[in-house]
mmCIF file of C-alpha atoms in Angstrom:
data_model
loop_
_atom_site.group_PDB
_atom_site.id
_atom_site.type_symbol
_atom_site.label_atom_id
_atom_site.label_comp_id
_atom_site.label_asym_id
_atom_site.label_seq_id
_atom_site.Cartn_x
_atom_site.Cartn_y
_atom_site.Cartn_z
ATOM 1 C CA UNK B 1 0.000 0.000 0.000
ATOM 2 C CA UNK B 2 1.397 3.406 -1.074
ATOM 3 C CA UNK B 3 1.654 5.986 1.542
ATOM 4 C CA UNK B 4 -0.108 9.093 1.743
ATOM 5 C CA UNK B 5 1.526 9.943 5.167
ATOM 6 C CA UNK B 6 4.585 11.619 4.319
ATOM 7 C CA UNK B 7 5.572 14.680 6.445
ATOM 8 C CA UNK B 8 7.805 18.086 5.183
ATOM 9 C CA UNK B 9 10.780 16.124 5.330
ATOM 10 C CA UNK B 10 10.098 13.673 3.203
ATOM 11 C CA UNK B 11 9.512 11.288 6.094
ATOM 12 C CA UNK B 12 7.179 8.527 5.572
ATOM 13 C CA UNK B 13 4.850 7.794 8.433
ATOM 14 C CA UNK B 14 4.143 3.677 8.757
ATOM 15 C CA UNK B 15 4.467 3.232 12.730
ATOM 16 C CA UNK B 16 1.218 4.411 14.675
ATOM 17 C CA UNK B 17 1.679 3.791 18.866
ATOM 18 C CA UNK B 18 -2.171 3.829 20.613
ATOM 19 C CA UNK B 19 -2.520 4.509 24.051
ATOM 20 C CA UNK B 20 -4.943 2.170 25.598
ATOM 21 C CA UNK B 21 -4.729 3.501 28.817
ATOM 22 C CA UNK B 22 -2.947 6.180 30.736
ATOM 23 C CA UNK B 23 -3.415 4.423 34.245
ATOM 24 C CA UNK B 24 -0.229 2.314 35.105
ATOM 25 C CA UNK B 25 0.210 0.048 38.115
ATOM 26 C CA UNK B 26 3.919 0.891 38.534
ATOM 27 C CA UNK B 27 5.547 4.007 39.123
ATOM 28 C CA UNK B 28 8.872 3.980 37.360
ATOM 29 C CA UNK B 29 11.142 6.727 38.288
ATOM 30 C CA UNK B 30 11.819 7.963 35.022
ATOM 31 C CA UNK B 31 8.190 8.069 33.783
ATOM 32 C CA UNK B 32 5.798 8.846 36.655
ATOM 33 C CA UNK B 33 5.779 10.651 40.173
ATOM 34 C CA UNK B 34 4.835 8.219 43.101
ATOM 35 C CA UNK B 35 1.972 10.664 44.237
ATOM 36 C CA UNK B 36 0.558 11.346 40.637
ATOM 37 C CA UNK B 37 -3.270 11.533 40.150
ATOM 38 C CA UNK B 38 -3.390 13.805 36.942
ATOM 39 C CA UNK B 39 -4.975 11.001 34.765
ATOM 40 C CA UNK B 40 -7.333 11.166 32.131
ATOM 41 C CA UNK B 41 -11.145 10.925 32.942
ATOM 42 C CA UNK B 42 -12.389 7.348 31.549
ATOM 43 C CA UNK B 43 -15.166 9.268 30.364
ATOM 44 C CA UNK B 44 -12.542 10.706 27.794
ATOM 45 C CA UNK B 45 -10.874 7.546 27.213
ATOM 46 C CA UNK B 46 -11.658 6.444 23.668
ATOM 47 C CA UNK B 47 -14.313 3.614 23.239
ATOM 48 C CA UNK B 48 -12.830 0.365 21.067
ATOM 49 C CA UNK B 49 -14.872 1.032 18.603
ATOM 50 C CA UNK B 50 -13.208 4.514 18.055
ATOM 51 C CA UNK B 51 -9.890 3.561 18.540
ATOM 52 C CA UNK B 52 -10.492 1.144 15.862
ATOM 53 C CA UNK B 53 -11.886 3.408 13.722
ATOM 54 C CA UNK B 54 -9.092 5.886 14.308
ATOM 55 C CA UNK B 55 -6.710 3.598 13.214
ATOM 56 C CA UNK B 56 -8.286 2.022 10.462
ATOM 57 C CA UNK B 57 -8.181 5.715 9.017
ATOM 58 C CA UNK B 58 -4.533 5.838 9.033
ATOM 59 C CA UNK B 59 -3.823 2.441 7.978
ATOM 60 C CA UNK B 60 -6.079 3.036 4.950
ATOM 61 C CA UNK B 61 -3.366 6.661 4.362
ATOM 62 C CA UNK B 62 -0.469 3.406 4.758
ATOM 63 C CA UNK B 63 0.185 3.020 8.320
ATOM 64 C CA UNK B 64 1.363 -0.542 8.478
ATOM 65 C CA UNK B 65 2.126 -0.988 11.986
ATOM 66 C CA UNK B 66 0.578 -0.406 15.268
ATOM 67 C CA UNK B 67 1.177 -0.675 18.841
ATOM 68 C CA UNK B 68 -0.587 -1.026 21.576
ATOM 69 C CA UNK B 69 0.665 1.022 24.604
ATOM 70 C CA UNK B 70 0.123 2.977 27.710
ATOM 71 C CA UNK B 71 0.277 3.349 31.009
ATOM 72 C CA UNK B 72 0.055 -0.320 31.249
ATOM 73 C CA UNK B 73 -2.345 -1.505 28.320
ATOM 74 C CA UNK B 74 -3.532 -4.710 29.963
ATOM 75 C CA UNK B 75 -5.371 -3.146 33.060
ATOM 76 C CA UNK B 76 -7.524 -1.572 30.026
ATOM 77 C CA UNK B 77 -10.457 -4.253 29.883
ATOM 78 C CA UNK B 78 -10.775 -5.935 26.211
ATOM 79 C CA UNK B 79 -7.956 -5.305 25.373
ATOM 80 C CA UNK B 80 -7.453 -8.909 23.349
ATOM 81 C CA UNK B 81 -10.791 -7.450 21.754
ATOM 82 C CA UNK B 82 -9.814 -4.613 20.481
ATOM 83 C CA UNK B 83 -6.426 -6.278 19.043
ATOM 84 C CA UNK B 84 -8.337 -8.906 17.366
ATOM 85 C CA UNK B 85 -10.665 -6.278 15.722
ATOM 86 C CA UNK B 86 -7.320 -3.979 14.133
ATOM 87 C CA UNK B 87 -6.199 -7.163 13.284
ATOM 88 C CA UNK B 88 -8.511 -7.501 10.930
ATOM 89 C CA UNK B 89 -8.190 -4.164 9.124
ATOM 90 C CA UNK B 90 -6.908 -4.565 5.824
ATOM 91 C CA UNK B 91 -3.886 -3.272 5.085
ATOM 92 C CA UNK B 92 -2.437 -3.531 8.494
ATOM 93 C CA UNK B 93 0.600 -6.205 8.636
ATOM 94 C CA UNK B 94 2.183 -5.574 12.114
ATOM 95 C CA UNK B 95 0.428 -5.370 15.688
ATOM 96 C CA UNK B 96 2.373 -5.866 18.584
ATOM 97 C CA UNK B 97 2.310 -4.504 22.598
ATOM 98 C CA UNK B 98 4.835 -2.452 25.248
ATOM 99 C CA UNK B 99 3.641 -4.140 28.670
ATOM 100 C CA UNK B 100 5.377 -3.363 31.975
ATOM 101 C CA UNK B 101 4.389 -7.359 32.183
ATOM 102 C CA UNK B 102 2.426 -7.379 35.473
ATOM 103 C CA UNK B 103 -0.190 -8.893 34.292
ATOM 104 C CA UNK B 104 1.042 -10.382 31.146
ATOM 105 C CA UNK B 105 0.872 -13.981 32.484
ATOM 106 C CA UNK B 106 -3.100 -13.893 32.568
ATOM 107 C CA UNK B 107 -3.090 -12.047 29.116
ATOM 108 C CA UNK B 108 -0.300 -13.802 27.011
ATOM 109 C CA UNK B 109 -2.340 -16.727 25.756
ATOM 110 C CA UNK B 110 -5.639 -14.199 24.918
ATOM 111 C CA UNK B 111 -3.296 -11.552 23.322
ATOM 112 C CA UNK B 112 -1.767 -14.404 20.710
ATOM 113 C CA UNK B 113 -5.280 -15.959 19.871
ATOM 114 C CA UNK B 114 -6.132 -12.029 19.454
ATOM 115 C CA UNK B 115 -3.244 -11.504 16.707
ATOM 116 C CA UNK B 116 -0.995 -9.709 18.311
ATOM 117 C CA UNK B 117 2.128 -10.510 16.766
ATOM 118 C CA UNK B 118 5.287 -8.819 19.085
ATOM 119 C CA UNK B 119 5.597 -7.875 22.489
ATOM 120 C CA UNK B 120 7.880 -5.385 24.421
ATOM 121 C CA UNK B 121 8.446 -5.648 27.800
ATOM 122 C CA UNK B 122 10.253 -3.345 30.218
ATOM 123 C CA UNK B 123 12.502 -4.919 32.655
ATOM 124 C CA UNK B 124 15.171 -2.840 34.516
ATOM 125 C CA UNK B 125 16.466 -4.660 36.692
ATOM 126 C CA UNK B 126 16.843 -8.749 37.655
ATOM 127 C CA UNK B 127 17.775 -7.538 41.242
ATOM 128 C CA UNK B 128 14.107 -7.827 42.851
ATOM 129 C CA UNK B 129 15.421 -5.132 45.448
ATOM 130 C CA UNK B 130 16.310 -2.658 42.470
ATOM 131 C CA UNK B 131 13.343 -3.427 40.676
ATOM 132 C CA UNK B 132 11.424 -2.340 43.563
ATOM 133 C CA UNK B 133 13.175 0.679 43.739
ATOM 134 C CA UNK B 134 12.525 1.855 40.370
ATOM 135 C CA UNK B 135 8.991 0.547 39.911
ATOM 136 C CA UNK B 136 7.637 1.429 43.102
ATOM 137 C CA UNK B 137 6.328 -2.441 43.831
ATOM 138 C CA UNK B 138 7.758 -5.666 44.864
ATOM 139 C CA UNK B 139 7.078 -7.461 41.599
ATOM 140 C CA UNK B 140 9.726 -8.883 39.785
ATOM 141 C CA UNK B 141 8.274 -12.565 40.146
ATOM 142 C CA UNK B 142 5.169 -11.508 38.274
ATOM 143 C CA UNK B 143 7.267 -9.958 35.327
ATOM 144 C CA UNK B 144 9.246 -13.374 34.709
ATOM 145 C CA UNK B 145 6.459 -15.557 35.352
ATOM 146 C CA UNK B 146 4.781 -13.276 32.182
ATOM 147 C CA UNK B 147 7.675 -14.029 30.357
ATOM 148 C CA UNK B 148 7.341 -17.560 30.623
ATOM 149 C CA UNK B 149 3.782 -17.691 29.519
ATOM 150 C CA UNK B 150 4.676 -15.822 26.309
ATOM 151 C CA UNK B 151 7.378 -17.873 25.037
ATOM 152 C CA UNK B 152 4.751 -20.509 25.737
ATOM 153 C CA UNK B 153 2.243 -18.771 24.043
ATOM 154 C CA UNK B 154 4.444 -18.593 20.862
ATOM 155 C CA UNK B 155 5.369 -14.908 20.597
ATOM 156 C CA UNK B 156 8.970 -14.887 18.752
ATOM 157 C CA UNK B 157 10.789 -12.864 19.371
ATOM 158 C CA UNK B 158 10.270 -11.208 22.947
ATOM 159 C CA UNK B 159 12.116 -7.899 23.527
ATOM 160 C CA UNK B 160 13.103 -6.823 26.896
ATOM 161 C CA UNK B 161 13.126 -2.889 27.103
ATOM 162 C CA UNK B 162 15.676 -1.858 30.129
ATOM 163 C CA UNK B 163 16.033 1.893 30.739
ATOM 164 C CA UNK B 164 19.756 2.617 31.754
ATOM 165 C CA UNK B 165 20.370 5.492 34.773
ATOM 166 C CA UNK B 166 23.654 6.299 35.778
ATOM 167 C CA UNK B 167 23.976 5.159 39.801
ATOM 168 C CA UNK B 168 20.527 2.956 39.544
ATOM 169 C CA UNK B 169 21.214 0.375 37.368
ATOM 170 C CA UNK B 170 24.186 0.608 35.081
ATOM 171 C CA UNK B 171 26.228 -2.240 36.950
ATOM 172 C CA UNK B 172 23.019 -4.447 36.284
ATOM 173 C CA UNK B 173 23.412 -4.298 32.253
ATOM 174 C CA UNK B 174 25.835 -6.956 31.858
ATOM 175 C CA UNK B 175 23.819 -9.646 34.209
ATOM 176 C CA UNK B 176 20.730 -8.238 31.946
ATOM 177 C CA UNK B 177 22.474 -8.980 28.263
ATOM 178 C CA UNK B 178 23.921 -12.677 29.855
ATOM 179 C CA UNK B 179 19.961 -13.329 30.880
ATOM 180 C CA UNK B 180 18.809 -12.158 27.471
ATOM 181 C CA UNK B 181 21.362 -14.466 25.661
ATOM 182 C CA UNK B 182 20.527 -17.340 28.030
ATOM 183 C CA UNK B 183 16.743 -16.975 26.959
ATOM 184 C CA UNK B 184 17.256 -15.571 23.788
ATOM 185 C CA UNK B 185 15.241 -12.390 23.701
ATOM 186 C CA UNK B 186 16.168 -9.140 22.355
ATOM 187 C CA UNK B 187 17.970 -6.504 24.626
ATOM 188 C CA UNK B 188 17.342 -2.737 23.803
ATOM 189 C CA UNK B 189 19.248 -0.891 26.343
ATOM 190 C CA UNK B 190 17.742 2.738 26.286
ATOM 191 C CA UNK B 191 18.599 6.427 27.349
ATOM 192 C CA UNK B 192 16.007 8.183 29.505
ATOM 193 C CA UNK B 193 14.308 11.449 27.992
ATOM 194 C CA UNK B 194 13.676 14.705 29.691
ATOM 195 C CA UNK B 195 10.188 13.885 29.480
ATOM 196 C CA UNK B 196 8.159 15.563 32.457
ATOM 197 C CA UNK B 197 10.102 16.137 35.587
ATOM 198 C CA UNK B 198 11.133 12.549 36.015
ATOM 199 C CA UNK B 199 12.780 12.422 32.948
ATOM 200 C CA UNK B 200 14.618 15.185 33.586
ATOM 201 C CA UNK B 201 15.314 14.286 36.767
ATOM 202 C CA UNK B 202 16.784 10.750 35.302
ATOM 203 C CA UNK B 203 20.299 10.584 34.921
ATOM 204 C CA UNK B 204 21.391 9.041 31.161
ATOM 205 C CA UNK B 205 24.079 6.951 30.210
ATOM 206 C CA UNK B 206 25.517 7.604 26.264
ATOM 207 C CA UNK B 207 25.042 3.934 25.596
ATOM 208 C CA UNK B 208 26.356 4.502 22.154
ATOM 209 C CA UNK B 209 29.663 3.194 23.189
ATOM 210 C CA UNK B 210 28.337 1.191 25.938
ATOM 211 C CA UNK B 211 26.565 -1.134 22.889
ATOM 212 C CA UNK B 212 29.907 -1.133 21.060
ATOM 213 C CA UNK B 213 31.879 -2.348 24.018
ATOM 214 C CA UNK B 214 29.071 -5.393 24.551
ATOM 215 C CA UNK B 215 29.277 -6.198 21.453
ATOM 216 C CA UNK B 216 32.971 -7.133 21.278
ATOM 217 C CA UNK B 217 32.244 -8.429 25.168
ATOM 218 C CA UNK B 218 29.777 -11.093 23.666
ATOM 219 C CA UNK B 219 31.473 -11.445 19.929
ATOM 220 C CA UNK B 220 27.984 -10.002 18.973
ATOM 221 C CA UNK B 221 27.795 -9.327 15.274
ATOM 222 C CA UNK B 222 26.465 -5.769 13.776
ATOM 223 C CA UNK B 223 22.623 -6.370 12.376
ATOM 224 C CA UNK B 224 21.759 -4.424 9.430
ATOM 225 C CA UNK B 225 17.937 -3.663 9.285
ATOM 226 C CA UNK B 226 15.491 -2.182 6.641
ATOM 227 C CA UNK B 227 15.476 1.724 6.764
ATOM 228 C CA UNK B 228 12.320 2.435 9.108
ATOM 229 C CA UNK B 229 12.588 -0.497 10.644
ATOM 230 C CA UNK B 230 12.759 1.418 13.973
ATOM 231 C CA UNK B 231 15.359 3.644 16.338
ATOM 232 C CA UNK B 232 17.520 0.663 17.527
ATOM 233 C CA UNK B 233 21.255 0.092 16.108
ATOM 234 C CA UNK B 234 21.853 -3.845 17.035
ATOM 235 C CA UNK B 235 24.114 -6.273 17.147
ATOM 236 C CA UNK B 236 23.405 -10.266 17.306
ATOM 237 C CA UNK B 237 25.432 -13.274 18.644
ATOM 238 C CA UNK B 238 26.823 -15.359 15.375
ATOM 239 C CA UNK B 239 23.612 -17.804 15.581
ATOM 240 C CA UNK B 240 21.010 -15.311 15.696
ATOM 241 C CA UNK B 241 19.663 -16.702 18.735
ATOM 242 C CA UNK B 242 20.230 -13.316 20.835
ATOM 243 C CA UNK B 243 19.941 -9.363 19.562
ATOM 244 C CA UNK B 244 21.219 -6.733 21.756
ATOM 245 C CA UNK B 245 19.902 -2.972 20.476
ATOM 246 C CA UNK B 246 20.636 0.592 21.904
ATOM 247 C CA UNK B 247 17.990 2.984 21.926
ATOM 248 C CA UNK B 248 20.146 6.595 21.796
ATOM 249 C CA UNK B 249 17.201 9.810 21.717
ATOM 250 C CA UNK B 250 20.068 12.006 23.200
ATOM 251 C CA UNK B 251 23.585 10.600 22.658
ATOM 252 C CA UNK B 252 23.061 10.181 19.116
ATOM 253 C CA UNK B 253 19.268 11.420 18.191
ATOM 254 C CA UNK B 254 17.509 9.525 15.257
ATOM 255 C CA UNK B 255 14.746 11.990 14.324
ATOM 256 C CA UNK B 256 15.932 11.964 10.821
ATOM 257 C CA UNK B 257 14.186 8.839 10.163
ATOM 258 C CA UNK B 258 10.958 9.103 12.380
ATOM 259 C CA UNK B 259 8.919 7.097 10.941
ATOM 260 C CA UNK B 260 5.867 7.187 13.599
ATOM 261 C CA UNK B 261 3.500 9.474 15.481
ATOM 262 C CA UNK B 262 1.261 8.451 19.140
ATOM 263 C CA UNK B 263 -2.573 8.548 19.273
ATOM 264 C CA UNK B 264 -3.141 9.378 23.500
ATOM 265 C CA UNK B 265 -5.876 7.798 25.263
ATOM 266 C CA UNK B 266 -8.365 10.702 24.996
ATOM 267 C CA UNK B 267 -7.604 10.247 21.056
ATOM 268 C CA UNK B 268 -5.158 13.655 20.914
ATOM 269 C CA UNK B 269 -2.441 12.755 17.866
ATOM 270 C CA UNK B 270 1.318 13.645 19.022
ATOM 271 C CA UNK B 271 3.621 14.388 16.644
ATOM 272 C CA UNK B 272 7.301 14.284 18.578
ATOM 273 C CA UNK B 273 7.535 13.237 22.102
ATOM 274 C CA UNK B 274 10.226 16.082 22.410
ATOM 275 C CA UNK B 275 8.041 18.480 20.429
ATOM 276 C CA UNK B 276 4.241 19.953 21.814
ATOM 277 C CA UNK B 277 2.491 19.627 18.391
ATOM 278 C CA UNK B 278 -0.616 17.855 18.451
ATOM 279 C CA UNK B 279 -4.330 17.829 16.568
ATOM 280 C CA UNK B 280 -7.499 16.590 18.848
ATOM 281 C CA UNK B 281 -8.702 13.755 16.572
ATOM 282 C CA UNK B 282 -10.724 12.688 19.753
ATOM 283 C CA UNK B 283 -12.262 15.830 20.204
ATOM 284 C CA UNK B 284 -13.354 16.062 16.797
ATOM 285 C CA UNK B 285 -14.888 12.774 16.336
ATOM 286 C CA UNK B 286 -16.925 12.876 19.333
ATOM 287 C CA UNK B 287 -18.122 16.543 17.979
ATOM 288 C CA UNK B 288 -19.475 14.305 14.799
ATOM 289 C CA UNK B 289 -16.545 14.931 12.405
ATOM 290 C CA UNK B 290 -17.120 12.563 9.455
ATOM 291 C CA UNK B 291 -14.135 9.785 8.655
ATOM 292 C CA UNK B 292 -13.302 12.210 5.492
ATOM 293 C CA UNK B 293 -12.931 15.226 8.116
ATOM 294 C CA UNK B 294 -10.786 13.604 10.131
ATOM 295 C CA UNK B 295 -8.822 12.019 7.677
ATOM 296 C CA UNK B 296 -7.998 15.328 6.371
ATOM 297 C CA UNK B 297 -7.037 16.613 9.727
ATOM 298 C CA UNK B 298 -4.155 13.214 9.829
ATOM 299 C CA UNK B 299 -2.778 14.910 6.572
ATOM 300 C CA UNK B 300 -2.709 18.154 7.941
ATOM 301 C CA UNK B 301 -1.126 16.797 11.632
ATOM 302 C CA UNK B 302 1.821 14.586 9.786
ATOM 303 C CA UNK B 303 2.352 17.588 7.069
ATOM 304 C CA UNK B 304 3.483 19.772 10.332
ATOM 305 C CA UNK B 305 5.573 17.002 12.204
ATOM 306 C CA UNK B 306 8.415 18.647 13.480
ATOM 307 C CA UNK B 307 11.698 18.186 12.108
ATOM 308 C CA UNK B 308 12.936 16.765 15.559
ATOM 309 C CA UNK B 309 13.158 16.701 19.360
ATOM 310 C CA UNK B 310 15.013 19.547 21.400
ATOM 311 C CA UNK B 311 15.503 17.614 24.445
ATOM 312 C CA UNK B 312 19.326 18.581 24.574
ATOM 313 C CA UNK B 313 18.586 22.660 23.590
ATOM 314 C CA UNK B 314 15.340 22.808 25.634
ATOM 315 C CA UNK B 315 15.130 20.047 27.956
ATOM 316 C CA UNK B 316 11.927 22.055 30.293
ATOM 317 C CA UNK B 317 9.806 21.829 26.995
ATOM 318 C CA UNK B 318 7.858 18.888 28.036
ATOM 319 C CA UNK B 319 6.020 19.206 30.962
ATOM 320 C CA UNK B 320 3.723 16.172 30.752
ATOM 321 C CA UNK B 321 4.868 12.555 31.430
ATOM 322 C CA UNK B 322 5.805 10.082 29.528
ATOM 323 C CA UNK B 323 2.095 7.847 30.140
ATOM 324 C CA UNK B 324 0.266 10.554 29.221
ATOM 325 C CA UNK B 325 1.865 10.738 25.463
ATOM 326 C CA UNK B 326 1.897 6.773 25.159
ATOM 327 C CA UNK B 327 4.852 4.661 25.677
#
């Protein structure tokens, strides 16, 4: 399907992220203050049967791939429902998840039958104490046991998403890429943004030579991937059983070839997570817009995407957090 979704710098737009749900039953230090109660009213929160319709407008402009994100999307009820009805929207090829895993172990088997074809996971820490410590909750059993229930479930490959702070868990990485090659999932090691004032108050790690000195560690091989095919430079042991990927928004930014945009929970399109641009799709269907109206209004939002983030230049731009954009 040709694309219709190509911004002012000749971007092309194929990667939608949907927030489910804003509500999260962690509170990570980077993304969300322990005493936070700014959420969304559920009477904002978009029905499934807008969400789906929401999406099936930009996969029919050539969106191709969608996740589903949050908060934590599985404490949003149907969620397996509404993944099995994008699934079948024609024209979309890729649907996958970002789960904290809490409660994936319940929602593994449901999510497969559903269609759901990837999952991300964010895991920290293997140190139950540390996890604790960045999560806010004593639940590091419940992350692995979800783990095991979706390699049994048949989701291939698994990526493990582990946010790297200087002083909180940078002496945990190497235990975290020998349990990844042990169980062969896919590392990304990521840099925290200055999103909100956790973000900002999270202290980064260039992990741009970090990834190069694992590499040569673990005689990990460089892994050449499709353009678009997402922000991650990665490397992969010699049988392809294990990929290790750094994530690098402010050690070496990857704007350039942005290829997505975030639909929030209330239905508000975000354009840059480092940028305040936004159009109120929600607002506008609930006020009766027709699918042509807001179809035009996608155009308009993706012709006006910024050109990138300013988190190094202007790092107090941001002021909401990370859950309320989407993952």
């Amino acid at each position: 399907m040709s694309s219709r979704l190509i911004d002012s710098f000749q971007r092309r737009i194929d990667y939608l992220r949907v927030s489910v749900t804003d509500r999260c039953d962690l509170r990570c230090t980077y993304c969300m203050p322990k005493g936070f109660k700014g959420f969304e009213e559920p009477d904002h929160w978009l029905r499934h049967d807008e969400m789906t319709r929401l999406v099936g407008l930009f996969v029919a402009q050539g969106v191709s791939k969608v996740r589903l994100t949050g908060g934590e999307p599985l404490l949003r009820r149907g969620v397996a429902d509404l993944a099995r009805g994008l699934t079948a929207l024609s024209g979309l090829q890729d649907l996958s998840v970002s789960s904290n895993g809490t409660q994936l172990a319940r929602h593994a088997r449901p999510l497969r039958e559903a269609g759901v074809q990837r999952l991300n996971i964010s895991l920290d820490s293997l140190d139950r104490d540390c996890f604790a410590r960045i999560t806010g909750r004593d639940c590091l059993a419940d992350v692995l046991d979800g783990l095991k229930e979706a390699r049994a479930a048949g989701f291939d490959p698994i990526k493990l998403n582990m946010v790297v702070q200087a002083d909180v868990n940078l002496d945990e990485v190497r235990r975290m890429v020998a349990f990844a090659i042990e169980q062969g999932f896919v590392l990304r090691l990521i840099e925290p943004m200055p999103v909100g004032d956790t973000g900002r108050a999270s202290k980064g790690v260039d992990l741009s030579c970090l990834g190069e000195d694992l590499a040569r560690e673990h005689g990990l091989l460089p892994q050449v991937l499709g353009q678009g095919a997402g922000p991650a430079r990665y490397w992969r042991t010699p049988d392809g059983g294990m990929s290790l990927g750094v994530i690098t928004p402010m050690s070496r930014h990857f704007c350039a070839s942005c290829n997505r945009v975030r639909l929030g929970v209330d239905g508000t399109l975000y354009l840059c997570l480092g940028q305040n641009d936004q159009v109120p799709l929600g607002q506008m269907l609930r006020a009766g817009a027709s699918d042509a109206e807001l179809t035009q209004a996608i155009l308009a939002g993706i012709a006006a995407k910024p050109e990138r983030h300013e988190f190094n230049e202007r790092p107090q731009q941001i002021v909401r957090f990370m859950s309320q954009t989407g993952g």
